[in-house]
XYZ file of C-alpha atoms in Angstrom:
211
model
C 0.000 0.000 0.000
C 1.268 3.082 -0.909
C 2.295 6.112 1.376
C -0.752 8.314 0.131
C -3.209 5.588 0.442
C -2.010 4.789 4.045
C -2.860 8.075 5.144
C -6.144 8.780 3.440
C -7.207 5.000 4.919
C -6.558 6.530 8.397
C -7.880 10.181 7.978
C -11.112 8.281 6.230
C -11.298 5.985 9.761
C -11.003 8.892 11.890
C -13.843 10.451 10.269
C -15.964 7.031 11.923
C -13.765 6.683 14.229
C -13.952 9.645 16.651
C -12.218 8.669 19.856
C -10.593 5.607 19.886
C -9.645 3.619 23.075
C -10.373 0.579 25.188
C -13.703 -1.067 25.841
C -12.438 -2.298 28.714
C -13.598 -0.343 31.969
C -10.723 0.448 34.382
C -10.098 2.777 37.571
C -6.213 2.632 37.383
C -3.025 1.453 35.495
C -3.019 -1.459 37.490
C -7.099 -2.585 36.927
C -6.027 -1.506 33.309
C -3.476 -4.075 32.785
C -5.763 -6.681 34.891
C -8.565 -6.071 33.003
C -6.248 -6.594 29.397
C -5.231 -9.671 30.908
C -8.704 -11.037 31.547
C -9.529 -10.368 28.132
C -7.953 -12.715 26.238
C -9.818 -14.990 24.260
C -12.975 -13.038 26.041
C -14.825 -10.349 24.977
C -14.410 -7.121 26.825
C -18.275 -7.125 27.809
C -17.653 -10.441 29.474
C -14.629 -8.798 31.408
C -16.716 -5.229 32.291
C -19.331 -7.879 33.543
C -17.056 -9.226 35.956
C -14.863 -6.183 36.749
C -18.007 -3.461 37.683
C -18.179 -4.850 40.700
C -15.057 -6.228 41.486
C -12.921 -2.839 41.289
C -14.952 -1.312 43.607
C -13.232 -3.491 46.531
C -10.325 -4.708 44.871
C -7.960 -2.256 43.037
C -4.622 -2.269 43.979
C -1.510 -5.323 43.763
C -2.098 -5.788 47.666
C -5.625 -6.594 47.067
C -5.398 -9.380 44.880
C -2.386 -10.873 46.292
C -4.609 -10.924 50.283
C -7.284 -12.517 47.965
C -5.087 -15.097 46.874
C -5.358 -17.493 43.734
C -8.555 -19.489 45.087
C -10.809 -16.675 45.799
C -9.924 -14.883 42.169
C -10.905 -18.060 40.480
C -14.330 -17.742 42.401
C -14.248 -13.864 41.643
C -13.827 -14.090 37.745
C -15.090 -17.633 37.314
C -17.635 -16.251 34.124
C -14.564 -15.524 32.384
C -13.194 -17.806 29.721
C -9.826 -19.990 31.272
C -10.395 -18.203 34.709
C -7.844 -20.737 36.486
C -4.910 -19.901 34.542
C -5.589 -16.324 34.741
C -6.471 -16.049 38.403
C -2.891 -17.624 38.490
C -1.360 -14.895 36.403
C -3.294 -12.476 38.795
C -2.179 -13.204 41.684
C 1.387 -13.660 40.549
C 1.454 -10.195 38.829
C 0.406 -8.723 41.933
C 2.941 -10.534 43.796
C 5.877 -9.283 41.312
C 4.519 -6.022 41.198
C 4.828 -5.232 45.179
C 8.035 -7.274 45.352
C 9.875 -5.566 42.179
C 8.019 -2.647 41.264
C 6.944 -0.817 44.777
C 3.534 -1.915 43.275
C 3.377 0.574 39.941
C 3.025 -0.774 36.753
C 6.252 -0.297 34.791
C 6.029 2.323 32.210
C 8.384 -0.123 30.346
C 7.699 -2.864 27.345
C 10.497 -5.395 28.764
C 9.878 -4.956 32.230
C 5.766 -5.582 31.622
C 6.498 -8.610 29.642
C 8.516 -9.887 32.523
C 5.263 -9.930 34.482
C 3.100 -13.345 34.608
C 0.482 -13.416 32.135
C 1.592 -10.568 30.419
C 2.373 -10.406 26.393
C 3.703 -8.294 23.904
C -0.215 -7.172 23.085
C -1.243 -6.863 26.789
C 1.693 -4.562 27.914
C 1.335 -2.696 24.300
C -2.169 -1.845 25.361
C -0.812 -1.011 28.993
C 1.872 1.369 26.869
C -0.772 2.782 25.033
C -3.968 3.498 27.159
C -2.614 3.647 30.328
C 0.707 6.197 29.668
C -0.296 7.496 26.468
C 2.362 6.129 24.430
C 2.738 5.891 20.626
C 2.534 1.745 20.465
C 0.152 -0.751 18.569
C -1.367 -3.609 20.086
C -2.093 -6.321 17.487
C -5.055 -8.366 18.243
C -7.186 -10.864 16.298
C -9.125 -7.592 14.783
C -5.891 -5.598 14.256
C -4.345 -8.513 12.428
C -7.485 -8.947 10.321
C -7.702 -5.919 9.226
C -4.021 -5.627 8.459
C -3.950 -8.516 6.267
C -7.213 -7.994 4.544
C -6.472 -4.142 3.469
C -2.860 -5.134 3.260
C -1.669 -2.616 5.140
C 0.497 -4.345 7.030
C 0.421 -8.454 6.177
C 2.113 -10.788 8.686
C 1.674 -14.200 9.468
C 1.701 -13.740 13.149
C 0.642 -11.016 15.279
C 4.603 -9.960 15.569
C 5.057 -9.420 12.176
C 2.006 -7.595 11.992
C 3.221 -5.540 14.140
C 6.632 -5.004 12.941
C 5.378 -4.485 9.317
C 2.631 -1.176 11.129
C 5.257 0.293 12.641
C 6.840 0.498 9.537
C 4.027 1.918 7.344
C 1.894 3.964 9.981
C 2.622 7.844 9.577
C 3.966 8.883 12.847
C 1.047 11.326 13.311
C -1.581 8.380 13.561
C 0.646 5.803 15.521
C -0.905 6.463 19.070
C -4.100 5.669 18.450
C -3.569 3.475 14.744
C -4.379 0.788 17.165
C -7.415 1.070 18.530
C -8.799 2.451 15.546
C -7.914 -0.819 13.360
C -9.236 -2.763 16.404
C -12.632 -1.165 16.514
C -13.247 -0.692 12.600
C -12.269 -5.127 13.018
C -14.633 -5.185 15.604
C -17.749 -3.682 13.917
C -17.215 -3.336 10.400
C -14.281 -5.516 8.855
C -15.745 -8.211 10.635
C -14.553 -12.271 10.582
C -17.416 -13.780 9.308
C -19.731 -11.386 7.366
C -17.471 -7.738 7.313
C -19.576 -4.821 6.418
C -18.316 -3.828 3.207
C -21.139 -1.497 2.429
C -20.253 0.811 4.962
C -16.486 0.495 5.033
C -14.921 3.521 4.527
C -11.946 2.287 3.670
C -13.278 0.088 1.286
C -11.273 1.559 -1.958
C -7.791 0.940 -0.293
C -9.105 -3.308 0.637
C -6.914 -5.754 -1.133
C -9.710 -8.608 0.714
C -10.965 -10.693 -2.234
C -14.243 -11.994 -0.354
C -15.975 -8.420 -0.066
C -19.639 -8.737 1.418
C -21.973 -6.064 0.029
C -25.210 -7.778 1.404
């Protein structure tokens, strides 16, 4: 995709698109990057459903760590593969009072170090919670990415990679969320809404749907 295309494709999103971020609800950095690592493979309704009330008691690394692994399985049981991520839970916590005097790091290595935590999760951290220019690559993200061919990859890394590349500096802070969301409701898996993508002119995706 050429230069001139990549930058109509993202002044033509932000014209939909007026303030991207998270769908995620959150009080702090630290429910942020809970909450981001609750959602995987989940929706973020399923997580908000869970979180509303849960945040109101328990928001800090201290919390969860006097909850301890047992009672955050019971706590976010409705969430998909709750076990494994009460585990990473707790354990975060736990690393975050030992190493970090319970902050979350304002640094890529030193999130990834953390149990349960990714190169998407602490890119989302990056992102929403300190306002810095980084992309998270999701199944949505990647989608789109490959299907425009704006950035093609065949795992979210290289997906990644190849945006940072490509995406005009100007729209890199919030290039994210803004492929995530047009994924998420228009360039959709099964059935993508090609009759009211905006973008649809720049799409290199064979199977358009104009149903």
């Amino acid at each position: 995709m050429k230069s001139r295309e990549i930058n109509s494709l993202f002044k033509n999103l932000g014209k939909v698109i007026k303030n991207p971020k998270t769908d995620l609800s959150y009080k702090n950095k630290f429910t942020l990057l809970i909450s981001v690592v609750l959602s995987a493979q989940c929706t973020d309704v399923s997580v908000n459903n869970v979180t509303k009330s849960l945040y109101k008691k328990y928001n800090k690394p201290e919390h969860f760590l006097k909850l301890g692994r047992k009672r955050i399985e019971i706590l976010i049981k409705r969430i998909n593969f709750f076990r494994n991520k009460a585990k990473s839970v707790y354990l975060l916590s736990k690393q975050l009072i030992e190493q970090h005097n319970s902050k979350v790091p304002k640094n890529f290595d030193k999130l990834i170090a953390l149990p349960g935590v990714g190169r998407k999760t602490a890119s989302v951290v990056l992102n929403e919670g300190f306002g810095m220019p980084t992309i998270a690559v999701d199944t949505h993200v990647f989608r789109v990415s490959n299907r425009t061919g704006l950035a093609r990859g065949k795992n979210p890394d290289e997906v990644q990679k190849n945006l940072y590349k490509v995406v005009p500096e100007k729209y890199i802070k919030n290039a994210g969320h803004t492929l995530l969301l047009h994924g998420r409701y228009t360039c959709k898996a099964r059935t993508p809404s090609c009759k009211t993508c905006v973008i649809i002119k720049y799409c290199k995706y064979k199977k358009k749907e104009f149903k």
